[in-house]
Coordinates of N, CA, C and O in Angstrom, one line a residue:
M159 N -4.8 29.1 -13.1 CA -3.5 28.6 -13.2 C -2.8 29.2 -14.4 O -3.4 29.1 -15.5
A160 N -1.6 29.6 -14.3 CA -0.9 30.3 -15.4 C -0.7 29.2 -16.5 O -0.5 28.0 -16.2
K161 N -0.6 29.7 -17.8 CA -0.4 28.8 -18.9 C 0.9 28.0 -18.7 O 1.0 26.8 -19.0
A162 N 1.9 28.6 -18.2 CA 3.2 28.0 -18.1 C 3.1 26.8 -17.1 O 3.7 25.8 -17.2
N163 N 2.3 27.1 -16.0 CA 2.2 26.0 -15.0 C 1.4 24.8 -15.6 O 1.7 23.7 -15.2
L164 N 0.4 25.1 -16.4 CA -0.4 24.0 -17.0 C 0.5 23.1 -17.9 O 0.4 21.9 -17.9
V165 N 1.4 23.8 -18.7 CA 2.3 23.1 -19.5 C 3.2 22.2 -18.7 O 3.5 21.0 -19.0
L166 N 3.7 22.8 -17.6 CA 4.6 22.0 -16.7 C 3.9 20.8 -16.1 O 4.4 19.7 -16.0
L167 N 2.6 21.0 -15.7 CA 1.8 19.9 -15.1 C 1.6 18.8 -16.1 O 1.7 17.6 -15.8
R168 N 1.3 19.2 -17.4 CA 1.1 18.1 -18.4 C 2.4 17.3 -18.6 O 2.3 16.1 -18.8
R169 N 3.5 18.0 -18.6 CA 4.8 17.3 -18.9 C 5.0 16.3 -17.7 O 5.5 15.2 -17.9
V170 N 4.8 16.8 -16.5 CA 5.0 15.9 -15.3 C 4.1 14.6 -15.4 O 4.5 13.5 -15.2
L171 N 2.8 14.9 -15.8 CA 1.9 13.7 -15.8 C 2.3 12.8 -16.9 O 2.2 11.5 -16.8
W172 N 2.6 13.3 -18.1 CA 3.1 12.4 -19.2 C 4.4 11.7 -18.8 O 4.6 10.5 -19.2
G173 N 5.2 12.3 -18.0 CA 6.4 11.7 -17.5 C 6.1 10.5 -16.7 O 6.7 9.4 -16.7
L174 N 5.1 10.7 -15.8 CA 4.7 9.6 -14.9 C 4.1 8.4 -15.7 O 4.3 7.3 -15.4
V175 N 3.3 8.7 -16.7 CA 2.8 7.7 -17.6 C 3.9 6.8 -18.2 O 3.8 5.6 -18.2
V176 N 4.9 7.5 -18.7 CA 6.0 6.8 -19.3 C 6.7 5.9 -18.3 O 7.1 4.8 -18.6
V177 N 7.0 6.5 -17.1 CA 7.7 5.7 -16.0 C 6.9 4.5 -15.6 O 7.4 3.4 -15.5
V178 N 5.6 4.7 -15.4 CA 4.7 3.5 -15.0 C 4.7 2.5 -16.1 O 4.8 1.3 -15.8
G179 N 4.6 2.9 -17.4 CA 4.7 2.0 -18.5 C 6.0 1.2 -18.5 O 6.0 0.0 -18.8
A180 N 7.1 1.9 -18.3 CA 8.4 1.3 -18.4 C 8.5 0.2 -17.2 O 9.0 -0.9 -17.5
V181 N 8.1 0.6 -16.0 CA 8.2 -0.3 -14.9 C 7.3 -1.6 -15.2 O 7.7 -2.7 -14.9
A182 N 6.1 -1.4 -15.7 CA 5.3 -2.5 -16.0 C 5.9 -3.4 -17.0 O 5.8 -4.7 -16.9
S183 N 6.5 -2.9 -18.1 CA 7.2 -3.7 -19.1 C 8.3 -4.5 -18.5 O 8.5 -5.7 -18.8
V184 N 9.2 -3.8 -17.7 CA 10.3 -4.5 -17.1 C 9.8 -5.6 -16.2 O 10.3 -6.8 -16.2
T185 N 8.8 -5.4 -15.4 CA 8.2 -6.4 -14.5 C 7.7 -7.6 -15.3 O 8.0 -8.8 -15.0
Y186 N 7.1 -7.3 -16.5 CA 6.5 -8.4 -17.3 C 7.6 -9.3 -17.8 O 7.6 -10.5 -17.7
F187 N 8.7 -8.7 -18.4 CA 9.7 -9.4 -19.0 C 10.6 -10.1 -18.0 O 11.2 -11.2 -18.3
V188 N 10.7 -9.6 -16.8 CA 11.5 -10.2 -15.8 C 10.8 -11.4 -15.2 O 11.4 -12.5 -15.0
S189 N 9.5 -11.2 -14.8 CA 8.8 -12.3 -14.1 C 8.0 -13.1 -15.1 O 7.5 -14.2 -14.7
G190 N 7.7 -12.7 -16.3 CA 7.0 -13.4 -17.3 C 5.5 -13.2 -17.1 O 5.1 -12.5 -16.1
P191 N 4.6 -13.8 -18.0 CA 3.2 -13.6 -17.8 C 2.7 -14.3 -16.6 O 3.3 -15.2 -16.1
P192 N 1.5 -14.0 -16.2 CA 0.9 -14.6 -15.0 C 0.9 -16.1 -15.2 O 0.5 -16.6 -16.2
Q193 N 1.3 -16.9 -14.2 CA 1.3 -18.4 -14.3 C 0.0 -18.9 -13.8 O -0.5 -18.4 -12.8
Q194 N -0.4 -20.1 -14.4 CA -1.6 -20.8 -13.9 C -1.3 -21.3 -12.5 O -0.3 -22.0 -12.3
A195 N -2.2 -21.1 -11.6 CA -2.1 -21.6 -10.3 C -2.1 -23.2 -10.3 O -3.0 -23.7 -10.9
V196 N -1.1 -23.8 -9.7 CA -1.0 -25.3 -9.8 C -2.3 -25.9 -9.2 O -2.8 -26.9 -9.8
E197 N -2.8 -25.3 -8.1 CA -4.0 -26.0 -7.5 C -5.2 -25.9 -8.4 O -6.2 -26.7 -8.2
D198 N -5.2 -25.1 -9.5 CA -6.4 -25.0 -10.4 C -6.3 -26.1 -11.4 O -7.3 -26.4 -12.1
I199 N -5.1 -26.7 -11.7 CA -5.0 -27.7 -12.7 C -5.6 -29.0 -12.3 O -5.3 -29.5 -11.2
G200 N -6.5 -29.6 -13.1 CA -7.2 -30.8 -12.8 C -8.5 -30.7 -12.2 O -9.2 -31.7 -12.0
G201 N -9.0 -29.4 -12.0 CA -10.3 -29.3 -11.5 C -11.3 -29.5 -12.6 O -11.0 -29.9 -13.7
G202 N -12.6 -29.2 -12.4 CA -13.6 -29.4 -13.4 C -14.3 -30.7 -13.4 O -13.9 -31.6 -12.6
Q203 N -15.4 -30.7 -14.1 CA -16.2 -31.9 -14.2 C -16.4 -32.4 -15.6 O -16.6 -31.5 -16.5
Y204 N -16.5 -33.7 -15.9 CA -16.7 -34.2 -17.2 C -17.2 -35.6 -17.1 O -16.9 -36.3 -16.1
S205 N -17.9 -36.1 -18.2 CA -18.4 -37.4 -18.2 C -17.9 -38.1 -19.5 O -18.3 -37.7 -20.6
L206 N -17.1 -39.2 -19.3 CA -16.5 -39.9 -20.5 C -16.8 -41.4 -20.3 O -17.5 -41.8 -19.4
I207 N -16.2 -42.2 -21.2 CA -16.2 -43.6 -21.1 C -14.8 -44.2 -21.3 O -14.0 -43.6 -22.0
D208 N -14.6 -45.3 -20.6 CA -13.3 -46.0 -20.7 C -13.3 -47.0 -21.9 O -14.3 -47.1 -22.6
H209 N -12.2 -47.6 -22.1 CA -12.1 -48.5 -23.3 C -12.9 -49.8 -23.2 O -13.0 -50.5 -24.1
T210 N -13.5 -50.0 -22.0 CA -14.5 -51.1 -21.9 C -15.9 -50.7 -22.0 O -16.8 -51.5 -21.9
G211 N -16.1 -49.4 -22.2 CA -17.4 -48.8 -22.4 C -18.1 -48.4 -21.1 O -19.2 -47.9 -21.1
Q212 N -17.3 -48.4 -20.0 CA -17.9 -48.0 -18.7 C -17.7 -46.5 -18.5 O -16.7 -45.9 -18.9
P213 N -18.7 -45.9 -17.9 CA -18.7 -44.4 -17.7 C -17.6 -44.1 -16.6 O -17.4 -44.8 -15.6
V214 N -16.9 -43.0 -16.9 CA -15.9 -42.5 -15.9 C -16.0 -40.9 -15.9 O -16.6 -40.3 -16.8
D215 N -15.5 -40.4 -14.8 CA -15.5 -38.9 -14.7 C -14.3 -38.5 -13.9 O -13.3 -39.3 -13.8
Q216 N -14.3 -37.3 -13.4 CA -13.1 -36.7 -12.8 C -12.7 -37.5 -11.5 O -11.5 -37.4 -11.1
T217 N -13.6 -38.3 -11.0 CA -13.3 -39.1 -9.8 C -12.4 -40.3 -10.1 O -12.0 -41.0 -9.1
M218 N -12.2 -40.6 -11.4 CA -11.4 -41.8 -11.7 C -9.9 -41.8 -11.2 O -9.3 -42.8 -11.0
F219 N -9.5 -40.6 -10.8 CA -8.1 -40.4 -10.4 C -8.0 -40.6 -8.8 O -6.8 -40.7 -8.3
A220 N -9.1 -40.7 -8.1 CA -9.0 -40.7 -6.7 C -8.6 -42.1 -6.2 O -9.0 -43.1 -6.7
G221 N -7.7 -42.1 -5.2 CA -7.4 -43.4 -4.5 C -6.1 -44.1 -5.0 O -5.7 -45.1 -4.5
H222 N -5.5 -43.5 -6.1 CA -4.2 -44.1 -6.6 C -3.5 -43.0 -7.4 O -4.1 -42.1 -8.0
P223 N -2.2 -43.1 -7.5 CA -1.4 -42.2 -8.3 C -1.6 -42.6 -9.8 O -1.9 -43.7 -10.1
S224 N -1.5 -41.6 -10.7 CA -1.7 -41.8 -12.1 C -0.8 -41.0 -13.0 O -0.2 -40.0 -12.6
L225 N -0.6 -41.6 -14.2 CA 0.1 -40.9 -15.3 C -1.0 -40.6 -16.3 O -1.7 -41.5 -16.8
L226 N -1.1 -39.4 -16.7 CA -2.2 -38.9 -17.6 C -1.6 -38.4 -18.9 O -0.8 -37.5 -18.8
F227 N -2.1 -38.9 -20.0 CA -1.6 -38.4 -21.3 C -2.7 -38.2 -22.3 O -3.6 -39.0 -22.4
F228 N -2.7 -37.1 -23.0 CA -3.7 -36.8 -24.0 C -3.1 -37.1 -25.4 O -2.0 -36.5 -25.7
G229 N -3.7 -37.8 -26.2 CA -3.2 -38.1 -27.6 C -4.3 -38.6 -28.5 O -5.5 -38.5 -28.2
F230 N -3.9 -39.3 -29.6 CA -4.9 -39.9 -30.5 C -4.2 -41.1 -31.2 O -3.0 -41.1 -31.4
T231 N -5.0 -42.1 -31.6 CA -4.5 -43.3 -32.1 C -3.9 -43.2 -33.5 O -3.1 -44.1 -33.9
H232 N -4.2 -42.2 -34.3 CA -3.6 -42.0 -35.6 C -2.3 -41.1 -35.5 O -1.8 -40.8 -36.5
C233 N -1.9 -40.8 -34.3 CA -0.7 -40.0 -34.1 C 0.5 -40.8 -34.7 O 0.7 -42.0 -34.4
P234 N 1.3 -40.1 -35.5 CA 2.5 -40.8 -36.2 C 3.7 -41.0 -35.3 O 4.5 -41.9 -35.6
D235 N 3.9 -40.2 -34.3 CA 5.1 -40.2 -33.5 C 5.0 -40.0 -32.0 O 5.4 -40.9 -31.2
V236 N 4.5 -38.9 -31.6 CA 4.5 -38.5 -30.2 C 3.8 -39.6 -29.3 O 4.3 -40.0 -28.3
C237 N 2.6 -40.0 -29.8 CA 1.8 -40.9 -29.0 C 2.4 -42.3 -28.9 O 2.5 -42.8 -27.8
P238 N 2.8 -42.9 -30.0 CA 3.4 -44.2 -29.9 C 4.7 -44.2 -29.1 O 5.0 -45.1 -28.3
T239 N 5.4 -43.1 -29.2 CA 6.7 -43.0 -28.5 C 6.4 -42.8 -27.0 O 7.1 -43.5 -26.2
T240 N 5.4 -42.0 -26.6 CA 5.1 -41.8 -25.2 C 4.5 -43.1 -24.6 O 4.9 -43.5 -23.5
L241 N 3.7 -43.8 -25.3 CA 3.2 -45.1 -24.8 C 4.3 -46.1 -24.6 O 4.3 -46.9 -23.7
A242 N 5.3 -46.1 -25.5 CA 6.4 -47.0 -25.4 C 7.2 -46.6 -24.1 O 7.7 -47.5 -23.4
D243 N 7.3 -45.3 -23.9 CA 8.0 -44.8 -22.6 C 7.2 -45.3 -21.4 O 7.8 -45.8 -20.4
M244 N 5.9 -45.2 -21.5 CA 5.1 -45.6 -20.3 C 5.2 -47.1 -20.1 O 5.3 -47.6 -18.9
Q245 N 5.3 -47.9 -21.2 CA 5.5 -49.3 -21.0 C 6.8 -49.6 -20.3 O 6.9 -50.5 -19.5
Y246 N 7.8 -48.9 -20.7 CA 9.2 -49.0 -20.1 C 9.1 -48.6 -18.6 O 9.7 -49.4 -17.8
W247 N 8.5 -47.5 -18.3 CA 8.4 -47.1 -16.9 C 7.7 -48.1 -16.1 O 8.2 -48.5 -15.0
F248 N 6.6 -48.6 -16.5 CA 5.9 -49.6 -15.8 C 6.7 -50.9 -15.6 O 6.8 -51.5 -14.5
S249 N 7.5 -51.3 -16.6 CA 8.3 -52.4 -16.5 C 9.5 -52.2 -15.6 O 9.8 -53.1 -14.8
E250 N 10.1 -51.1 -15.6 CA 11.2 -50.8 -14.7 C 10.7 -50.7 -13.2 O 11.4 -51.1 -12.3
L251 N 9.6 -50.1 -13.0 CA 9.1 -50.0 -11.6 C 8.6 -51.3 -11.1 O 8.8 -51.6 -9.8
G252 N 8.1 -52.2 -11.9 CA 7.7 -53.5 -11.4 C 6.7 -53.4 -10.3 O 5.8 -52.6 -10.3
D253 N 6.8 -54.2 -9.3 CA 5.9 -54.3 -8.2 C 5.9 -53.0 -7.4 O 5.0 -52.6 -6.7
S254 N 7.1 -52.2 -7.4 CA 7.1 -51.0 -6.7 C 6.2 -49.9 -7.2 O 6.0 -48.9 -6.6
A255 N 5.6 -50.2 -8.4 CA 4.6 -49.2 -8.9 C 3.3 -49.2 -8.1 O 2.5 -48.3 -8.3
G256 N 3.1 -50.3 -7.3 CA 1.9 -50.3 -6.4 C 0.7 -50.3 -7.3 O 0.5 -51.0 -8.2
D257 N -0.2 -49.3 -7.0 CA -1.5 -49.2 -7.7 C -1.4 -48.1 -8.7 O -2.5 -47.5 -9.1
L258 N -0.2 -47.7 -9.2 CA -0.1 -46.7 -10.2 C -0.9 -47.1 -11.5 O -0.8 -48.2 -11.9
K259 N -1.6 -46.1 -12.0 CA -2.4 -46.4 -13.3 C -1.9 -45.4 -14.3 O -1.4 -44.3 -14.0
G260 N -2.2 -45.7 -15.6 CA -1.9 -44.8 -16.7 C -3.2 -44.6 -17.4 O -4.0 -45.5 -17.6
Y261 N -3.4 -43.3 -17.9 CA -4.6 -43.0 -18.6 C -4.2 -42.3 -19.9 O -3.5 -41.4 -20.0
F262 N -4.8 -42.9 -21.0 CA -4.6 -42.3 -22.3 C -6.0 -41.7 -22.7 O -7.0 -42.5 -22.9
V263 N -6.1 -40.4 -22.8 CA -7.3 -39.7 -23.2 C -7.2 -39.2 -24.6 O -6.3 -38.4 -24.9
T264 N -8.1 -39.7 -25.5 CA -8.0 -39.3 -26.9 C -8.5 -37.8 -27.0 O -9.4 -37.3 -26.3
V265 N -7.8 -37.1 -27.9 CA -8.3 -35.8 -28.3 C -9.0 -35.9 -29.7 O -9.3 -34.8 -30.2
D266 N -9.2 -37.1 -30.1 CA -9.8 -37.4 -31.4 C -10.9 -38.4 -31.3 O -10.9 -39.5 -31.8
P267 N -12.0 -38.0 -30.5 CA -13.0 -39.0 -30.2 C -13.8 -39.4 -31.5 O -14.5 -40.4 -31.5
E268 N -13.7 -38.6 -32.5 CA -14.5 -38.9 -33.8 C -14.0 -40.3 -34.3 O -14.8 -41.1 -34.8
R269 N -12.7 -40.5 -34.2 CA -12.1 -41.8 -34.8 C -11.8 -42.8 -33.7 O -11.8 -44.0 -33.9
D270 N -11.6 -42.3 -32.4 CA -11.1 -43.2 -31.4 C -12.3 -43.7 -30.5 O -12.6 -43.2 -29.5
T271 N -12.9 -44.8 -31.0 CA -13.9 -45.5 -30.2 C -13.3 -46.3 -29.1 O -12.1 -46.5 -29.1
P272 N -14.1 -46.7 -28.2 CA -13.6 -47.5 -27.1 C -12.9 -48.8 -27.6 O -11.8 -49.2 -27.1
E273 N -13.4 -49.4 -28.6 CA -12.8 -50.6 -29.2 C -11.4 -50.3 -29.8 O -10.4 -51.1 -29.6
I274 N -11.3 -49.2 -30.5 CA -10.0 -48.9 -31.1 C -9.0 -48.5 -30.0 O -7.8 -48.9 -30.0
I275 N -9.4 -47.8 -29.0 CA -8.5 -47.4 -27.9 C -8.1 -48.6 -27.1 O -6.9 -48.7 -26.7
A276 N -9.0 -49.5 -26.9 CA -8.6 -50.8 -26.2 C -7.5 -51.5 -26.8 O -6.5 -51.9 -26.2
G277 N -7.5 -51.6 -28.2 CA -6.4 -52.2 -28.9 C -5.2 -51.4 -28.9 O -4.1 -51.9 -28.9
Y278 N -5.3 -50.1 -28.8 CA -4.2 -49.2 -28.8 C -3.4 -49.2 -27.5 O -2.1 -49.0 -27.6
V279 N -4.0 -49.2 -26.4 CA -3.3 -49.1 -25.1 C -3.1 -50.5 -24.5 O -2.3 -50.6 -23.5
G280 N -3.7 -51.6 -25.0 CA -3.7 -52.9 -24.4 C -2.3 -53.5 -24.3 O -2.0 -54.2 -23.3
W281 N -1.4 -53.1 -25.2 CA -0.1 -53.7 -25.2 C 0.9 -53.0 -24.2 O 1.9 -53.6 -23.9
V282 N 0.5 -51.9 -23.7 CA 1.4 -51.1 -22.9 C 1.5 -51.7 -21.5 O 2.5 -52.1 -21.0
S283 N 0.3 -52.0 -20.9 CA 0.3 -52.5 -19.5 C -1.2 -52.7 -19.2 O -2.1 -52.0 -19.7
D284 N -1.5 -53.7 -18.3 CA -2.8 -53.8 -17.8 C -3.2 -52.7 -16.8 O -4.3 -52.6 -16.3
R285 N -2.2 -51.8 -16.6 CA -2.5 -50.7 -15.7 C -3.1 -49.5 -16.6 O -3.5 -48.5 -16.0
M286 N -3.1 -49.6 -17.9 CA -3.5 -48.5 -18.8 C -5.0 -48.6 -18.9 O -5.7 -49.6 -19.1
V287 N -5.6 -47.4 -19.0 CA -7.0 -47.2 -19.2 C -7.2 -46.2 -20.4 O -6.6 -45.1 -20.3
G288 N -7.9 -46.6 -21.4 CA -8.1 -45.7 -22.5 C -9.4 -44.9 -22.3 O -10.4 -45.5 -21.8
I289 N -9.5 -43.6 -22.6 CA -10.6 -42.8 -22.3 C -11.1 -42.1 -23.6 O -10.3 -41.5 -24.4
T290 N -12.4 -42.1 -23.9 CA -13.0 -41.4 -25.0 C -14.3 -40.8 -24.6 O -14.7 -40.9 -23.4
G291 N -15.1 -40.3 -25.5 CA -16.4 -39.7 -25.2 C -16.8 -38.7 -26.2 O -16.2 -38.7 -27.3
T292 N -17.7 -37.9 -25.9 CA -18.1 -36.8 -26.9 C -17.0 -35.8 -27.0 O -16.3 -35.6 -26.0
Q293 N -17.0 -35.0 -28.1 CA -16.0 -34.0 -28.2 C -16.2 -32.9 -27.1 O -15.3 -32.4 -26.6
A294 N -17.5 -32.6 -26.8 CA -17.8 -31.6 -25.8 C -17.2 -32.0 -24.4 O -16.6 -31.2 -23.7
E295 N -17.3 -33.3 -24.1 CA -16.8 -33.7 -22.8 C -15.3 -33.8 -22.8 O -14.6 -33.5 -21.8
I296 N -14.7 -34.2 -23.9 CA -13.3 -34.2 -24.0 C -12.7 -32.8 -23.9 O -11.7 -32.6 -23.2
D297 N -13.4 -31.9 -24.5 CA -13.0 -30.5 -24.4 C -13.0 -30.0 -22.9 O -12.2 -29.2 -22.5
K298 N -14.0 -30.5 -22.2 CA -14.1 -30.1 -20.8 C -12.9 -30.6 -20.0 O -12.3 -29.9 -19.2
M299 N -12.5 -31.9 -20.3 CA -11.4 -32.4 -19.6 C -10.1 -31.7 -20.0 O -9.2 -31.5 -19.2
L300 N -9.9 -31.4 -21.3 CA -8.8 -30.7 -21.7 C -8.7 -29.3 -21.0 O -7.6 -28.9 -20.5
A301 N -9.8 -28.7 -20.9 CA -9.8 -27.4 -20.2 C -9.5 -27.5 -18.7 O -8.7 -26.7 -18.2
A302 N -10.0 -28.6 -18.1 CA -9.7 -28.8 -16.7 C -8.2 -29.0 -16.4 O -7.7 -28.6 -15.4
W303 N -7.5 -29.7 -17.4 CA -6.1 -29.9 -17.2 C -5.2 -28.9 -17.9 O -4.0 -29.1 -18.0
Y304 N -5.8 -27.9 -18.4 CA -5.1 -26.8 -19.2 C -4.2 -27.5 -20.3 O -3.1 -27.1 -20.5
A305 N -4.8 -28.5 -20.9 CA -4.2 -29.2 -22.0 C -4.8 -28.7 -23.3 O -5.7 -28.0 -23.3
F306 N -4.2 -29.2 -24.4 CA -4.5 -28.7 -25.7 C -4.7 -29.8 -26.7 O -4.0 -30.8 -26.7
G307 N -5.8 -29.6 -27.5 CA -6.1 -30.5 -28.6 C -6.7 -29.8 -29.7 O -7.7 -29.0 -29.5
E308 N -6.2 -29.9 -30.9 CA -6.7 -29.1 -32.0 C -6.6 -29.9 -33.3 O -5.6 -30.5 -33.7
R309 N -7.8 -29.9 -34.0 CA -7.8 -30.6 -35.3 C -7.2 -29.8 -36.4 O -7.4 -28.5 -36.5
V310 N -6.4 -30.4 -37.2 CA -5.6 -29.7 -38.3 C -6.0 -30.4 -39.6 O -5.7 -31.6 -39.8
E311 N -6.6 -29.7 -40.5 CA -7.0 -30.3 -41.8 C -5.8 -30.5 -42.7 O -4.9 -29.6 -42.7
L312 N -5.7 -31.6 -43.4 CA -4.6 -31.8 -44.3 C -5.0 -31.6 -45.8 O -6.2 -31.7 -46.1
D313 N -4.1 -31.5 -46.7 CA -4.4 -31.2 -48.1 C -5.1 -32.4 -48.8 O -5.8 -32.2 -49.7
D314 N -4.8 -33.6 -48.3 CA -5.5 -34.8 -48.9 C -6.9 -35.0 -48.4 O -7.5 -36.1 -48.8
G315 N -7.4 -34.1 -47.6 CA -8.8 -34.3 -47.1 C -8.8 -35.0 -45.8 O -9.9 -35.0 -45.1
D316 N -7.7 -35.6 -45.3 CA -7.7 -36.2 -44.0 C -7.4 -35.1 -43.0 O -7.3 -33.9 -43.3
Y317 N -7.2 -35.5 -41.8 CA -6.8 -34.6 -40.7 C -5.9 -35.2 -39.7 O -5.9 -36.4 -39.6
T318 N -5.2 -34.4 -39.0 CA -4.4 -34.8 -37.9 C -4.7 -34.0 -36.6 O -5.6 -33.1 -36.7
M319 N -4.0 -34.2 -35.5 CA -4.3 -33.5 -34.3 C -3.1 -32.9 -33.7 O -2.1 -33.6 -33.6
N320 N -3.1 -31.7 -33.3 CA -2.1 -31.1 -32.5 C -2.5 -31.3 -31.0 O -3.7 -31.2 -30.7
H321 N -1.6 -31.6 -30.1 CA -2.0 -31.8 -28.7 C -0.8 -31.7 -27.8 O 0.3 -31.7 -28.2
T322 N -1.2 -31.5 -26.5 CA -0.2 -31.4 -25.4 C 0.6 -32.8 -25.4 O 0.0 -33.8 -25.5
A323 N 1.9 -32.7 -25.4 CA 2.8 -33.9 -25.5 C 3.3 -34.4 -24.1 O 3.9 -35.4 -24.1
S324 N 3.1 -33.6 -23.1 CA 3.6 -34.0 -21.8 C 2.7 -35.0 -21.1 O 1.5 -35.1 -21.3
V325 N 3.3 -35.8 -20.2 CA 2.6 -36.7 -19.3 C 2.4 -36.0 -18.0 O 3.3 -35.5 -17.4
F326 N 1.1 -36.0 -17.5 CA 0.8 -35.3 -16.3 C 1.0 -36.4 -15.1 O 0.5 -37.5 -15.2
L327 N 1.6 -35.9 -14.0 CA 1.7 -36.7 -12.8 C 0.5 -36.3 -11.9 O 0.4 -35.1 -11.5
V328 N -0.3 -37.3 -11.5 CA -1.5 -37.0 -10.7 C -1.4 -37.8 -9.4 O -1.1 -39.0 -9.4
N329 N -1.6 -37.2 -8.3 CA -1.5 -37.9 -7.0 C -2.8 -38.6 -6.7 O -3.8 -38.6 -7.5
D330 N -2.8 -39.3 -5.6 CA -4.0 -40.2 -5.2 C -5.2 -39.3 -4.8 O -6.3 -39.9 -4.5
Q331 N -5.1 -38.0 -4.8 CA -6.2 -37.1 -4.5 C -6.7 -36.6 -5.8 O -7.6 -35.7 -5.8
G332 N -6.2 -37.0 -6.9 CA -6.6 -36.5 -8.2 C -6.0 -35.1 -8.5 O -6.5 -34.4 -9.4
Q333 N -4.9 -34.8 -7.8 CA -4.4 -33.4 -8.0 C -3.1 -33.5 -8.8 O -2.3 -34.4 -8.7
F334 N -2.9 -32.4 -9.5 CA -1.7 -32.3 -10.4 C -0.4 -32.2 -9.5 O -0.3 -31.4 -8.5
E335 N 0.6 -33.0 -9.9 CA 1.9 -33.0 -9.2 C 3.1 -32.6 -10.0 O 4.1 -32.3 -9.5
G336 N 2.9 -32.5 -11.3 CA 4.0 -32.1 -12.2 C 3.8 -32.8 -13.6 O 2.8 -33.4 -13.9
T337 N 4.8 -32.7 -14.4 CA 4.8 -33.3 -15.7 C 6.1 -34.0 -16.1 O 7.1 -33.7 -15.5
I338 N 6.0 -34.9 -17.0 CA 7.2 -35.5 -17.7 C 7.1 -35.0 -19.1 O 6.2 -35.2 -19.8
A339 N 8.2 -34.3 -19.5 CA 8.2 -33.7 -20.8 C 8.4 -34.8 -21.9 O 8.9 -35.9 -21.6
Y340 N 7.9 -34.5 -23.1 CA 8.1 -35.5 -24.2 C 9.6 -35.7 -24.5 O 10.3 -34.7 -24.6
G341 N 10.0 -36.9 -24.5 CA 11.4 -37.2 -24.7 C 12.4 -37.0 -23.5 O 13.6 -37.0 -23.7
E342 N 11.8 -36.8 -22.4 CA 12.6 -36.6 -21.2 C 13.4 -37.8 -20.9 O 13.0 -39.0 -21.1
N343 N 14.6 -37.6 -20.3 CA 15.5 -38.7 -19.9 C 14.8 -39.7 -19.1 O 14.1 -39.4 -18.1
S344 N 14.9 -41.0 -19.4 CA 14.2 -42.1 -18.7 C 14.5 -42.1 -17.2 O 13.6 -42.3 -16.4
D345 N 15.7 -41.9 -16.8 CA 16.1 -41.9 -15.4 C 15.4 -40.7 -14.7 O 14.9 -40.9 -13.5
V346 N 15.4 -39.6 -15.3 CA 14.7 -38.4 -14.7 C 13.2 -38.7 -14.6 O 12.6 -38.4 -13.6
A347 N 12.6 -39.3 -15.6 CA 11.2 -39.6 -15.6 C 10.9 -40.6 -14.5 O 9.9 -40.4 -13.8
L348 N 11.7 -41.6 -14.4 CA 11.4 -42.6 -13.3 C 11.6 -42.0 -11.9 O 10.8 -42.4 -11.0
E349 N 12.5 -41.1 -11.8 CA 12.7 -40.5 -10.5 C 11.4 -39.6 -10.1 O 11.0 -39.6 -9.0
K350 N 10.9 -38.9 -11.1 CA 9.7 -38.2 -10.9 C 8.5 -39.1 -10.5 O 7.7 -38.8 -9.6
I351 N 8.4 -40.2 -11.2 CA 7.3 -41.2 -10.8 C 7.5 -41.7 -9.4 O 6.6 -41.9 -8.7
R352 N 8.7 -42.1 -9.1 CA 9.0 -42.6 -7.7 C 8.6 -41.6 -6.6 O 8.1 -41.9 -5.6
K353 N 8.9 -40.3 -6.9 CA 8.5 -39.2 -6.0 C 7.0 -39.2 -5.9 O 6.4 -39.0 -4.8
L354 N 6.3 -39.3 -7.0 CA 4.9 -39.3 -7.0 C 4.3 -40.5 -6.2 O 3.4 -40.3 -5.3
L355 N 4.9 -41.7 -6.3 CA 4.5 -42.8 -5.6 C 4.7 -42.6 -4.1 O 3.9 -43.1 -3.3
A356 N 5.9 -42.0 -3.7 CA 6.2 -41.8 -2.3 C 5.2 -40.8 -1.7 O 5.0 -41.0 -0.5
K357 N 4.6 -39.9 -2.4 CA 3.7 -38.9 -1.9 C 2.3 -39.4 -1.8 O 1.4 -38.8 -1.2
S358 N 2.0 -40.5 -2.5 CA 0.6 -41.0 -2.7 C 0.3 -42.2 -1.7 O 1.2 -42.8 -1.2

């Protein structure tokens, strides 16, 4: 092949690389990164204990709709605010809540024993269940729900936790149905819960 033809071929190939790269970039920014498949959220296996010391696992969500929240008892704002929201939602729903349950799963099992969690969730509703366990099993549940929990060291030697702030809506099959964002309007949140109840 003549030298001129080789140069032309190289230019064409490099041109194709540039075009393919540009198309891929446009596709990424238009459609965003790959999204987690909804049906994958909530899978997995884990062994934990509830606030009464009884063993629980992923089957605890079967047979009734649930509100699931990950937090910790030393949380200064998000957790007490969200539990107050949940108390309000349960109160507003009244008997129409049926067998709806709420789950508070600690991301800080080092400090949150069953006894401490029992006192922390007890005022919200008798529908609330506190969950703790070993860090390894908590991590499994966090991974199963694609939730986040991270220890953050403080300058005074203490620590706090970063964590997912949304409330997960779980149907009576233990499957993910959606979320209620932190600070979401109460009417919107209640409508989401009523839709969950209607489907369960």
